[in-house]
């Protein structure tokens, strides 16, 4: 691997303009194709395999045109003085209901006075707006028309608010967050390299790779059915790993120059060694992202595969375009101090030969850890263990309007309904009774209604609706508890028990937004362990080949599990328990967003293995080249601790910027990823890794003989390059010895 990548790196350096023009041309081509491609289709919000989705499909079949899974909006009217049944208020409400019914994509609107959705005290009423299409297909114009109608209905004596999934816009990554992340990345890179040109190169290549990836996703969106938000994860992770990968190649290039290599050879060695680490780090990230397919949620699968493709582009850019741009930049890629030092000290072999007084902070920290590895290891595990304690009370749910800031109309509408009717009215359940061809849906509905009214946590049961054939009945059940409460989830489970089916002699299906959210949460929870086993297992096998060791990959996997548990513990403490909630901008603590754990596992695993591969491959490289285990650890920190730290700070800053979002999901993901990267980089990789390796000594780098014969030699540490360097001087000396003899013979 190292020899192959060395050839690619030196070729790219020498054919700099050819490689640069190729990538720029690819960007232009992708941009032109993307500009002509049709708009990306809406996200596929279907949840195959869930009972809620089965019920939606049955309703579409038995009640044609009912838009069973159509988006809904709840417009709430509230008056502080008088009642909503007063003539003036009633006139405004009736007019507003009529205007809502004329909106684009609207299927039907209920009349609160006809359906009885007026509170007992008469101060609050609400109307339900049902759309012809799912929430992800509601047009911006239709959403704007709804909100404009609500604004027009407001007056000094009448409060009007709107909630529901038709009001909430789909989650999009904020450009301001990306801008903050890029600004921090630029600052960290300047401090790390001490050169504006060098700092700008990783940013430039990362942006180019992301731009090509996003354009490619846009081109493929229609033929492959990729949703409109597929590029969100791709752009975020593509930017993150693109900066990291270029950072490590550039750093190794400067290190090779400092050892006195010619620039083309330095580029070849940088790509052959650091580039090998980039390739295998990228493979671990792609495994984690592609593994999201096991969850069985179409949108998550699309996002994972698209992001994996963008990471592949980042790897290709790092091993081809980066060395080409290093050649274009010339001597400007180095700080002036390094250039002066190299001119006066050409021939020095390594900065590691300098005096101990000039050892970098990373080496001094590694020395501190290696002097007391047991105490450091125990302290690190205890810290992570304490942070992981809250995981034991983890509750998952898909956040609704109750989790939005109090300043939003969705949250105000939610609160008005909860106060006027009860919290369960914000998340009613739809119970579908399929009596079959020979059954009587009316009898089944009457029996079911009586049984359901006697269940715990039931506020009310509506009148049944029947299909034309009389074989299907639909009941609306309102819980007593909030939509995301554990009591509501328990009610959904109780409704689905076989006892109700046996009593009604009909197939019972429970659906609705609340039931669908519960199904998705359960599906994500059930998939977490298989996903962990798949991703960690495949990466473990890959890392055995990289490190030619069993204990090092095992240590990497265990360290990652500690990181995930501690990171999730912090998320639970902040978002569920409410600890430090005001600092995090959490107004109402509640269950953690269901997608958070599995999303966190996929992203953090990829980044954690990045840091593991970059840091430990340099240690193994030193070890196989004759250094002792402790010297190898110090060497790894000497060369890579600074760039690993820089990469981690960049990632922490990028993710932390998303905590300022108003969306609870984005806020949770931002804080969770920032904390997890912080813990993994500085507690696990920079502290526990040297402690464990110091305790293991030579055993860390051993591979059983039977396994050694099976594992391919990928040569990540560049041992074949060292052998090649040793042969070249011998060949050169032999050539110079033969040349005079030829001259003598010619003269005679």
XYZ file of C-alpha atoms in Angstrom:
748
model
C 0.000 0.000 0.000
C 2.731 2.475 0.997
C 4.727 1.875 -2.192
C 1.647 2.242 -4.389
C 0.601 5.477 -2.698
C 4.206 6.746 -2.844
C 4.040 6.391 -6.624
C 0.707 8.230 -6.751
C 1.991 11.014 -4.510
C 5.174 11.588 -6.501
C 3.267 11.418 -9.801
C 0.751 13.994 -8.567
C 3.568 16.247 -7.374
C 5.433 16.091 -10.677
C 2.292 16.334 -12.842
C 0.850 19.062 -10.651
C -1.010 20.997 -13.325
C -2.485 17.913 -14.935
C -3.891 16.723 -11.571
C -5.109 20.196 -10.562
C -6.840 20.761 -13.901
C -8.434 17.309 -13.681
C -10.046 18.071 -10.301
C -11.117 21.563 -11.301
C -12.570 20.160 -14.529
C -14.422 17.508 -12.530
C -15.869 20.246 -10.314
C -16.988 22.288 -13.333
C -18.549 19.232 -14.980
C -20.368 18.239 -11.776
C -21.566 21.823 -11.330
C -22.922 22.038 -14.879
C -24.727 18.701 -14.572
C -26.142 19.699 -11.183
C -27.420 23.007 -12.570
C -29.370 21.143 -15.260
C -30.610 18.368 -12.973
C -34.193 18.542 -11.672
C -34.772 19.463 -8.044
C -34.210 16.698 -5.535
C -37.399 14.810 -4.632
C -38.809 15.095 -1.104
C -37.327 12.809 1.506
C -38.783 9.332 1.735
C -40.501 9.513 5.118
C -42.008 6.038 4.880
C -41.065 3.626 7.649
C -41.319 0.125 6.157
C -41.849 -2.640 8.647
C -43.617 -0.501 11.256
C -47.222 -1.051 12.280
C -47.981 2.636 11.882
C -46.915 2.476 8.218
C -49.032 -0.647 7.658
C -52.049 1.219 9.053
C -51.392 4.201 6.770
C -51.235 1.880 3.766
C -54.493 0.178 4.805
C -56.258 3.541 5.243
C -55.123 4.685 1.804
C -56.585 1.476 0.365
C -59.915 1.496 2.265
C -60.463 5.286 2.376
C -59.317 6.582 -1.048
C -58.439 10.276 -1.050
C -58.397 10.510 2.749
C -54.693 11.485 2.830
C -54.198 9.252 5.862
C -50.504 10.125 6.143
C -50.994 13.690 4.947
C -49.379 16.562 6.833
C -51.493 18.216 9.512
C -51.610 21.663 11.039
C -53.569 22.630 14.132
C -54.670 26.253 14.273
C -55.581 27.277 17.827
C -57.818 30.216 18.811
C -57.736 31.611 22.352
C -59.362 34.614 23.953
C -58.623 36.067 27.390
C -61.845 38.041 27.513
C -65.126 36.287 26.846
C -65.466 33.031 24.945
C -64.729 31.760 21.448
C -68.480 31.215 21.009
C -69.155 34.959 21.254
C -70.505 36.347 17.979
C -67.517 38.536 17.064
C -64.945 35.854 17.851
C -66.997 33.133 16.186
C -67.222 35.218 13.019
C -63.415 35.587 12.900
C -62.871 31.884 13.563
C -65.377 30.842 10.885
C -63.855 33.213 8.313
C -60.344 31.945 9.107
C -61.450 28.323 8.766
C -62.887 29.141 5.349
C -59.669 30.816 4.217
C -57.604 27.858 5.440
C -59.752 25.517 3.334
C -58.831 27.379 0.139
C -55.094 26.942 0.688
C -52.823 25.078 -1.723
C -52.499 21.308 -1.141
C -55.191 21.393 1.578
C -57.445 18.297 1.635
C -59.889 19.327 4.364
C -60.374 21.630 7.357
C -62.540 20.851 10.396
C -65.063 23.283 11.883
C -64.380 23.526 15.639
C -68.027 24.346 16.397
C -69.275 21.306 14.445
C -66.681 18.836 15.739
C -66.825 20.085 19.322
C -63.143 21.036 19.600
C -63.957 23.854 22.017
C -62.543 23.752 25.546
C -64.829 23.254 28.544
C -64.328 26.845 29.698
C -65.046 28.153 26.191
C -61.826 30.169 25.900
C -59.993 27.932 23.417
C -60.869 26.191 20.160
C -58.846 24.552 17.415
C -59.276 23.474 13.813
C -57.404 20.643 12.125
C -55.983 21.288 8.631
C -55.133 18.121 6.682
C -52.975 18.270 3.551
C -53.050 16.038 0.505
C -49.338 15.239 0.800
C -46.965 14.154 3.600
C -45.137 16.809 5.606
C -41.967 16.525 3.538
C -43.907 17.388 0.363
C -45.718 20.479 1.645
C -44.607 23.407 -0.518
C -43.142 26.524 1.001
C -45.924 28.535 -0.629
C -48.588 26.391 1.091
C -46.829 26.753 4.433
C -46.515 30.513 3.954
C -50.213 30.792 3.052
C -51.139 29.000 6.285
C -48.965 31.272 8.445
C -50.185 34.419 6.650
C -53.810 33.426 7.345
C -52.936 32.900 11.011
C -51.250 36.319 11.195
C -54.283 38.028 9.625
C -56.628 36.425 12.160
C -54.736 37.725 15.196
C -56.100 40.739 17.039
C -55.826 42.390 20.440
C -58.557 40.174 21.847
C -57.776 36.954 19.992
C -54.615 34.863 20.063
C -54.106 32.603 17.042
C -51.225 30.097 16.801
C -50.381 27.154 14.503
C -48.600 23.877 15.195
C -48.191 20.455 13.627
C -45.801 18.816 11.193
C -47.087 20.921 8.280
C -45.786 24.068 10.000
C -42.319 22.850 10.881
C -39.788 23.129 8.094
C -37.464 20.193 7.414
C -34.149 20.168 9.213
C -31.438 21.910 7.261
C -27.868 22.632 8.204
C -27.399 26.288 8.965
C -24.978 28.199 6.784
C -24.041 30.338 9.795
C -22.925 27.218 11.689
C -20.822 26.071 8.728
C -19.294 29.551 8.458
C -18.376 29.548 12.158
C -16.809 26.116 11.785
C -14.756 27.209 8.780
C -13.573 30.355 10.575
C -12.417 28.335 13.583
C -10.781 25.763 11.295
C -8.858 28.504 9.485
C -7.639 29.980 12.785
C -6.531 26.598 14.149
C -4.727 25.723 10.913
C -2.850 29.045 10.897
C -1.736 28.488 14.500
C -0.761 24.877 13.741
C 1.252 25.567 10.580
C 2.304 29.186 11.057
C 1.652 29.872 7.372
C -1.429 31.275 5.641
C -0.711 29.332 2.455
C -0.307 26.047 4.336
C -3.440 26.703 6.394
C -5.474 27.517 3.317
C -4.570 24.328 1.447
C -6.616 21.879 3.617
C -9.581 24.253 3.547
C -9.396 24.623 -0.225
C -9.161 20.895 -0.933
C -11.909 20.037 1.592
C -14.295 22.585 0.067
C -13.549 21.320 -3.434
C -14.242 17.711 -2.432
C -17.505 18.663 -0.686
C -18.614 20.770 -3.665
C -18.073 17.855 -6.063
C -19.851 15.486 -3.686
C -22.896 17.721 -3.216
C -23.158 18.323 -6.968
C -22.947 14.575 -7.624
C -25.728 13.958 -5.080
C -27.881 16.546 -6.850
C -27.251 14.882 -10.234
C -28.104 11.432 -8.869
C -31.048 12.553 -6.735
C -33.748 11.844 -9.308
C -32.485 8.521 -10.771
C -31.621 7.139 -7.324
C -34.488 8.814 -5.436
C -32.179 10.680 -3.037
C -34.123 13.021 -0.740
C -33.665 16.767 -0.492
C -31.808 16.583 2.864
C -29.447 13.792 1.803
C -26.597 16.236 1.307
C -26.792 17.638 4.877
C -24.748 14.863 6.500
C -22.549 14.531 3.405
C -21.491 18.184 3.469
C -20.913 18.234 7.241
C -18.786 15.080 7.376
C -17.131 15.680 4.006
C -15.877 19.032 5.243
C -14.741 17.544 8.553
C -12.747 14.598 7.213
C -11.559 16.558 4.168
C -9.790 19.057 6.418
C -8.434 16.268 8.646
C -7.040 14.162 5.810
C -5.352 17.066 4.041
C -4.021 18.274 7.391
C -2.225 14.984 8.045
C -0.721 14.727 4.568
C 0.539 18.323 4.659
C 1.948 17.846 8.145
C 3.828 14.700 7.084
C 5.136 16.479 3.981
C 6.641 19.238 6.130
C 8.131 16.606 8.423
C 9.781 14.848 5.473
C 11.193 18.158 4.223
C 12.657 18.793 7.669
C 14.482 15.470 7.354
C 16.222 16.781 4.255
C 14.286 15.027 1.487
C 13.803 16.584 -1.912
C 10.324 17.991 -2.409
C 9.058 15.316 -4.837
C 10.316 12.516 -2.600
C 8.882 14.261 0.460
C 5.469 14.355 -1.217
C 5.751 10.683 -2.176
C 6.701 9.650 1.354
C 3.929 11.823 2.852
C 1.302 10.154 0.697
C 2.866 6.706 1.135
C 2.774 6.902 4.958
C 0.214 9.487 6.090
C -1.771 8.744 2.932
C -1.978 5.066 3.903
C -3.414 6.116 7.261
C -5.872 8.369 5.413
C -7.039 5.481 3.220
C -7.724 3.163 6.141
C -9.203 5.900 8.312
C -11.513 6.740 5.417
C -12.498 3.084 5.094
C -13.539 2.971 8.758
C -15.661 6.105 8.312
C -17.301 4.676 5.194
C -18.044 1.402 7.010
C -19.741 3.354 9.814
C -21.805 5.449 7.395
C -22.791 2.641 5.041
C -23.727 0.591 8.097
C -26.638 2.973 8.750
C -28.461 0.890 6.142
C -29.095 -1.808 8.748
C -31.561 0.481 10.548
C -34.056 0.112 7.701
C -35.083 3.790 7.557
C -34.839 4.967 3.923
C -33.817 8.546 4.710
C -31.058 7.410 7.088
C -29.789 4.898 4.514
C -29.638 7.578 1.807
C -27.832 10.023 4.072
C -25.292 7.394 5.143
C -24.466 6.187 1.626
C -24.244 9.730 0.239
C -21.934 10.776 3.076
C -19.794 7.664 2.510
C -19.382 8.709 -1.135
C -18.281 12.181 -0.056
C -15.725 10.676 2.353
C -14.364 8.576 -0.533
C -13.902 11.795 -2.501
C -12.065 13.324 0.480
C -9.646 10.371 0.497
C -8.973 10.648 -3.262
C -8.440 14.399 -2.971
C -5.983 13.922 -0.093
C -3.752 11.436 -1.951
C -3.806 13.177 -5.360
C -4.785 16.845 -5.282
C -3.021 17.708 -2.026
C 0.476 16.691 -3.277
C -0.235 18.509 -6.551
C -1.063 21.727 -4.696
C 1.988 21.241 -2.479
C 4.050 21.377 -5.670
C 2.193 24.472 -6.887
C 2.739 26.240 -3.549
C 6.474 25.561 -3.652
C 8.544 26.903 -0.769
C 5.602 28.973 0.469
C 4.153 25.868 2.066
C 6.693 26.231 4.877
C 6.974 28.987 7.492
C 10.009 31.198 7.056
C 11.551 29.850 10.264
C 11.419 26.275 8.994
C 12.959 27.236 5.659
C 15.837 29.003 7.380
C 16.355 26.103 9.759
C 16.364 23.605 6.905
C 18.993 25.585 4.994
C 21.309 25.725 7.979
C 20.655 22.237 9.297
C 20.240 20.195 6.111
C 21.121 16.627 6.833
C 19.622 16.396 10.304
C 17.554 13.280 10.467
C 14.684 14.150 12.757
C 13.514 16.748 15.198
C 13.315 13.969 17.733
C 17.139 14.181 17.970
C 16.953 17.662 19.453
C 17.505 18.245 23.112
C 14.843 17.390 25.656
C 14.442 21.071 26.517
C 12.930 21.590 23.064
C 10.621 18.555 23.111
C 7.074 19.511 22.140
C 4.244 19.499 24.666
C 2.818 16.278 23.209
C 6.003 14.346 23.986
C 6.148 15.764 27.509
C 2.513 14.703 28.066
C 3.228 11.193 26.728
C 6.192 10.975 29.109
C 3.988 11.977 32.035
C 1.467 9.255 31.141
C 4.123 6.573 30.624
C 5.700 7.289 34.027
C 2.425 6.485 35.817
C 0.291 4.483 33.318
C -1.838 2.590 35.857
C -2.944 5.682 37.753
C -3.657 7.605 34.538
C -5.594 4.683 33.069
C -7.666 4.312 36.236
C -8.369 8.050 36.422
C -9.438 8.223 32.770
C -11.757 5.216 33.042
C -13.299 6.598 36.253
C -13.974 9.991 34.630
C -15.622 8.389 31.600
C -17.531 5.967 33.833
C -18.958 8.767 35.962
C -20.040 10.687 32.866
C -21.708 7.532 31.532
C -23.914 6.985 34.625
C -26.961 8.903 33.230
C -27.173 6.473 30.271
C -28.984 4.057 32.573
C -32.062 6.320 32.513
C -31.968 7.086 28.778
C -35.406 7.728 27.238
C -35.847 8.130 23.492
C -38.518 9.966 21.522
C -38.842 12.040 18.383
C -39.174 15.643 19.519
C -42.370 17.487 18.637
C -43.684 20.990 19.121
C -43.218 20.710 22.891
C -39.442 20.799 22.429
C -39.400 23.996 20.371
C -38.516 27.390 21.902
C -41.356 29.253 23.624
C -40.983 32.058 21.093
C -42.249 29.877 18.202
C -45.880 29.662 17.128
C -45.701 25.839 17.228
C -44.769 25.810 20.915
C -47.415 28.419 21.796
C -50.070 26.405 19.947
C -48.982 23.265 21.819
C -49.235 25.017 25.190
C -52.694 26.477 24.425
C -54.074 23.036 23.489
C -52.492 21.422 26.568
C -53.971 24.072 28.864
C -57.416 24.139 27.241
C -57.968 20.430 26.550
C -55.151 18.384 28.079
C -51.654 17.369 26.880
C -52.898 14.252 25.077
C -54.863 16.301 22.549
C -51.519 17.299 21.022
C -50.888 13.677 20.043
C -54.071 11.685 19.384
C -53.813 8.063 18.294
C -55.612 6.537 15.320
C -56.883 2.993 15.901
C -57.778 1.061 12.715
C -60.006 -2.017 12.993
C -59.974 -4.386 10.001
C -62.878 -6.804 10.450
C -62.176 -8.638 7.196
C -64.556 -9.413 4.336
C -67.031 -11.347 6.474
C -66.752 -9.230 9.605
C -68.862 -6.371 10.960
C -66.770 -3.262 11.580
C -69.573 -1.565 13.534
C -69.718 -4.320 16.129
C -65.918 -4.394 16.355
C -65.779 -0.607 16.804
C -68.421 -0.646 19.559
C -66.550 -3.367 21.455
C -63.192 -1.680 20.953
C -64.513 1.693 22.117
C -65.769 0.223 25.374
C -62.542 -1.648 26.021
C -60.313 1.335 25.210
C -62.263 3.702 27.504
C -61.424 1.404 30.401
C -57.666 1.488 29.731
C -55.173 3.572 31.692
C -54.088 6.947 30.303
C -57.128 7.364 28.006
C -58.783 10.808 28.014
C -61.435 10.186 25.355
C -62.454 7.962 22.434
C -64.040 9.579 19.372
C -66.933 8.336 17.276
C -65.908 5.686 14.719
C -65.691 6.249 10.962
C -66.368 3.400 8.512
C -65.377 2.635 4.946
C -68.004 2.077 2.251
C -67.779 -1.706 2.503
C -68.327 -1.610 6.263
C -65.284 -3.771 6.947
C -62.966 -1.115 8.369
C -63.482 1.257 11.313
C -61.324 4.139 12.517
C -61.308 5.418 16.107
C -59.493 8.475 17.465
C -58.069 7.886 20.950
C -56.781 10.832 22.996
C -54.246 9.961 25.735
C -54.058 11.704 29.094
C -50.282 12.180 28.851
C -47.983 14.098 26.525
C -47.149 12.688 23.066
C -43.547 11.903 24.047
C -44.373 10.573 27.523
C -43.667 6.986 28.534
C -47.336 6.610 29.507
C -48.395 7.311 25.915
C -45.910 4.744 24.608
C -47.317 2.229 27.097
C -50.848 3.004 25.846
C -49.762 2.353 22.244
C -48.370 -1.017 23.323
C -51.561 -1.843 25.227
C -53.734 -1.040 22.214
C -51.643 -3.408 20.131
C -51.919 -6.342 22.502
C -53.666 -9.451 21.224
C -56.381 -9.159 23.889
C -58.045 -6.282 22.036
C -57.937 -8.190 18.747
C -59.487 -11.250 20.357
C -62.256 -9.192 21.945
C -63.156 -7.351 18.724
C -62.538 -10.257 16.331
C -60.683 -7.781 14.087
C -57.121 -6.902 13.236
C -56.085 -3.840 15.271
C -53.514 -1.348 13.960
C -52.437 1.850 15.737
C -51.091 4.796 13.780
C -50.916 8.576 13.762
C -47.929 10.885 14.228
C -47.488 9.872 17.876
C -47.640 6.134 17.127
C -45.297 6.542 14.153
C -42.791 8.400 16.346
C -42.975 5.599 18.898
C -42.400 2.991 16.167
C -39.428 4.863 14.742
C -37.921 5.293 18.215
C -38.312 1.583 18.875
C -36.845 0.694 15.488
C -33.808 2.898 16.108
C -33.385 1.468 19.588
C -33.608 -2.138 18.338
C -31.067 -1.454 15.579
C -28.455 0.136 17.848
C -26.800 -3.062 19.129
C -26.692 -4.845 15.715
C -25.313 -1.655 14.194
C -22.613 -1.442 16.854
C -21.662 -5.085 16.356
C -21.513 -4.705 12.564
C -19.540 -1.468 12.480
C -17.132 -2.235 15.304
C -16.669 -5.807 14.082
C -15.786 -4.857 10.505
C -13.522 -2.027 11.654
C -11.841 -4.387 14.133
C -10.920 -6.739 11.286
C -9.683 -3.820 9.203
C -7.538 -2.467 12.052
C -5.952 -5.898 12.577
C -4.579 -5.580 9.054
C -3.505 -1.956 9.647
C -1.688 -2.498 12.963
C -0.891 -6.239 12.593
C -2.035 -6.649 16.166
C -5.081 -7.916 18.054
C -4.649 -5.951 21.260
C -4.362 -2.507 19.605
C -7.670 -2.825 17.661
C -9.311 -4.264 20.796
C -8.107 -1.275 22.790
C -9.409 1.048 20.080
C -12.870 -0.570 20.158
C -13.133 -0.512 23.957
C -12.016 3.115 24.044
C -14.693 3.999 21.517
C -17.395 2.305 23.593
C -16.299 4.339 26.628
C -16.493 7.495 24.523
C -20.016 6.732 23.300
C -21.331 5.887 26.779
C -19.800 9.015 28.310
C -21.006 11.246 25.465
C -24.541 9.869 25.699
C -24.395 10.314 29.467
C -23.700 14.028 29.060
C -26.564 14.327 26.545
C -28.975 12.614 28.964
C -27.834 14.817 31.857
C -28.353 18.024 29.875
C -31.400 17.329 27.695
C -33.297 14.786 29.811
C -32.319 15.642 33.389
C -31.969 19.371 32.743
C -28.468 19.733 34.221
C -26.915 22.978 32.930
C -29.962 23.233 30.656
C -29.993 27.077 30.506
C -26.366 27.134 29.325
C -27.254 24.695 26.529
C -30.414 26.615 25.605
C -32.728 23.777 26.691
C -36.048 25.262 27.835
C -37.975 22.068 28.625
C -36.011 18.884 29.496
C -37.434 15.715 27.974
C -36.551 12.450 26.214
C -33.482 12.414 23.989
C -34.117 12.583 20.249
C -34.394 8.990 19.021
C -31.976 9.412 16.135
C -29.219 10.756 18.376
C -27.607 7.514 19.680
C -27.259 5.707 16.352
C -26.252 8.902 14.556
C -23.692 9.594 17.262
C -22.289 6.069 17.013
C -21.806 6.345 13.244
C -20.201 9.789 13.156
C -18.076 9.545 16.300
C -16.844 6.065 15.420
C -15.534 7.335 12.110
C -13.771 10.328 13.655
C -12.454 8.298 16.606
C -10.879 5.748 14.285
C -9.374 8.642 12.314
C -7.496 9.804 15.393
C -6.602 6.239 16.363
C -5.160 5.425 12.944
C -3.244 8.695 12.568
C -1.723 8.578 16.044
C -0.996 4.865 16.418
C 0.250 4.163 12.872
C 3.103 6.615 13.517
C 3.893 4.702 16.718
C 3.915 1.392 14.849
C 6.040 2.941 12.120
C 8.681 3.861 14.698
C 8.399 0.460 16.375
C 8.962 -1.573 13.194
C 11.902 0.682 12.345
C 13.708 -0.338 15.529
C 12.455 1.935 18.318
C 11.478 0.509 21.714
C 7.758 0.504 22.630
C 8.119 3.590 24.842
C 10.230 5.417 22.261
C 7.618 4.561 19.635
C 4.856 6.082 21.790
C 6.886 9.256 22.266
C 7.651 9.372 18.542
C 3.978 9.098 17.670
C 3.181 12.040 19.943
C 6.155 14.007 18.673
C 4.946 13.909 15.082
C 1.166 13.627 15.291
C -0.098 14.884 18.664
C -0.184 18.469 17.458
C -2.125 17.740 14.279
C -4.516 15.350 16.055
C -5.167 18.111 18.584
C -5.754 20.623 15.793
C -8.113 18.246 13.985
C -10.076 17.589 17.186
C -10.368 21.296 18.030
C -11.686 21.946 14.513
C -14.294 19.192 14.822
C -15.358 20.272 18.310
C -15.817 23.845 17.092
C -17.794 22.790 14.006
C -20.170 20.609 16.016
C -20.482 23.036 18.938
C -21.609 25.752 16.521
C -24.787 23.745 15.883
C -25.857 24.009 19.546
C -27.116 27.513 18.787
C -29.877 26.132 16.554
C -33.544 26.489 17.536
C -34.174 22.891 16.429
C -33.917 20.472 19.355
C -32.595 17.698 17.096
C -29.823 19.864 15.666
C -28.954 21.206 19.120
C -28.776 17.703 20.614
C -26.644 16.341 17.775
C -24.298 19.344 17.940
C -23.680 19.068 21.695
C -23.460 15.275 21.657
C -20.902 15.153 18.852
C -18.825 18.010 20.294
C -18.626 16.349 23.726
C -17.910 12.913 22.252
C -15.058 14.195 20.053
C -13.628 16.111 23.023
C -13.643 13.018 25.229
C -12.377 10.672 22.535
C -9.518 12.871 21.343
C -8.191 14.119 24.680
C -9.199 11.471 27.223
C -9.168 8.255 25.173
C -6.682 8.750 22.320
C -4.260 11.194 23.965
C -4.387 9.730 27.487
C -5.687 6.166 27.705
C -3.971 5.008 24.496
C -0.377 5.778 25.639
C -1.167 4.399 29.097
C -2.409 1.063 27.732
C 0.409 0.781 25.173
C 2.988 1.526 27.876
C 1.566 -1.276 30.018
C 1.433 -3.734 27.113
C 4.935 -3.019 25.807
C 6.026 -5.346 22.989
C 2.855 -7.423 23.397
C 0.828 -4.602 21.843
C 2.439 -5.190 18.431
C 2.344 -8.982 18.296
C 0.112 -11.027 16.048
C -0.389 -14.806 16.495
C 1.487 -16.758 13.820
C -1.615 -18.463 12.453
C -3.323 -15.095 12.096
C -0.198 -13.473 10.686
C -0.342 -15.888 7.754
C -3.959 -14.951 7.040
C -3.748 -11.165 7.377
C -2.486 -9.330 4.276
C 0.537 -7.081 4.698
C -0.792 -3.626 3.798
C 2.422 -1.847 4.924
C 0.762 1.264 6.346
C 3.925 2.198 8.215
C 5.983 2.396 5.010
C 8.542 -0.311 5.808
C 8.988 -1.055 2.110
C 9.715 2.612 1.476
C 12.506 2.508 4.058
C 13.959 -0.583 2.371
C 13.715 1.221 -0.970
C 15.572 4.237 0.445
C 18.338 1.964 1.696
C 18.737 0.304 -1.710
C 18.918 3.554 -3.657
C 22.180 4.809 -2.107
C 23.754 1.367 -2.760
C 22.626 1.459 -6.376
C 23.914 5.005 -6.739
C 27.310 4.042 -5.270
C 27.590 1.025 -7.574
C 26.736 3.205 -10.552
C 29.433 5.736 -9.651
C 32.003 2.919 -9.264
C 31.199 1.414 -12.682
C 31.296 4.717 -14.503
C 35.093 5.388 -14.024
C 35.897 1.860 -15.192
C 33.954 2.456 -18.370
C 35.842 5.710 -18.848
C 39.203 3.958 -18.378
C 38.350 1.293 -20.903
C 37.258 3.901 -23.385
C 40.504 5.804 -22.895
C 42.681 2.747 -23.409
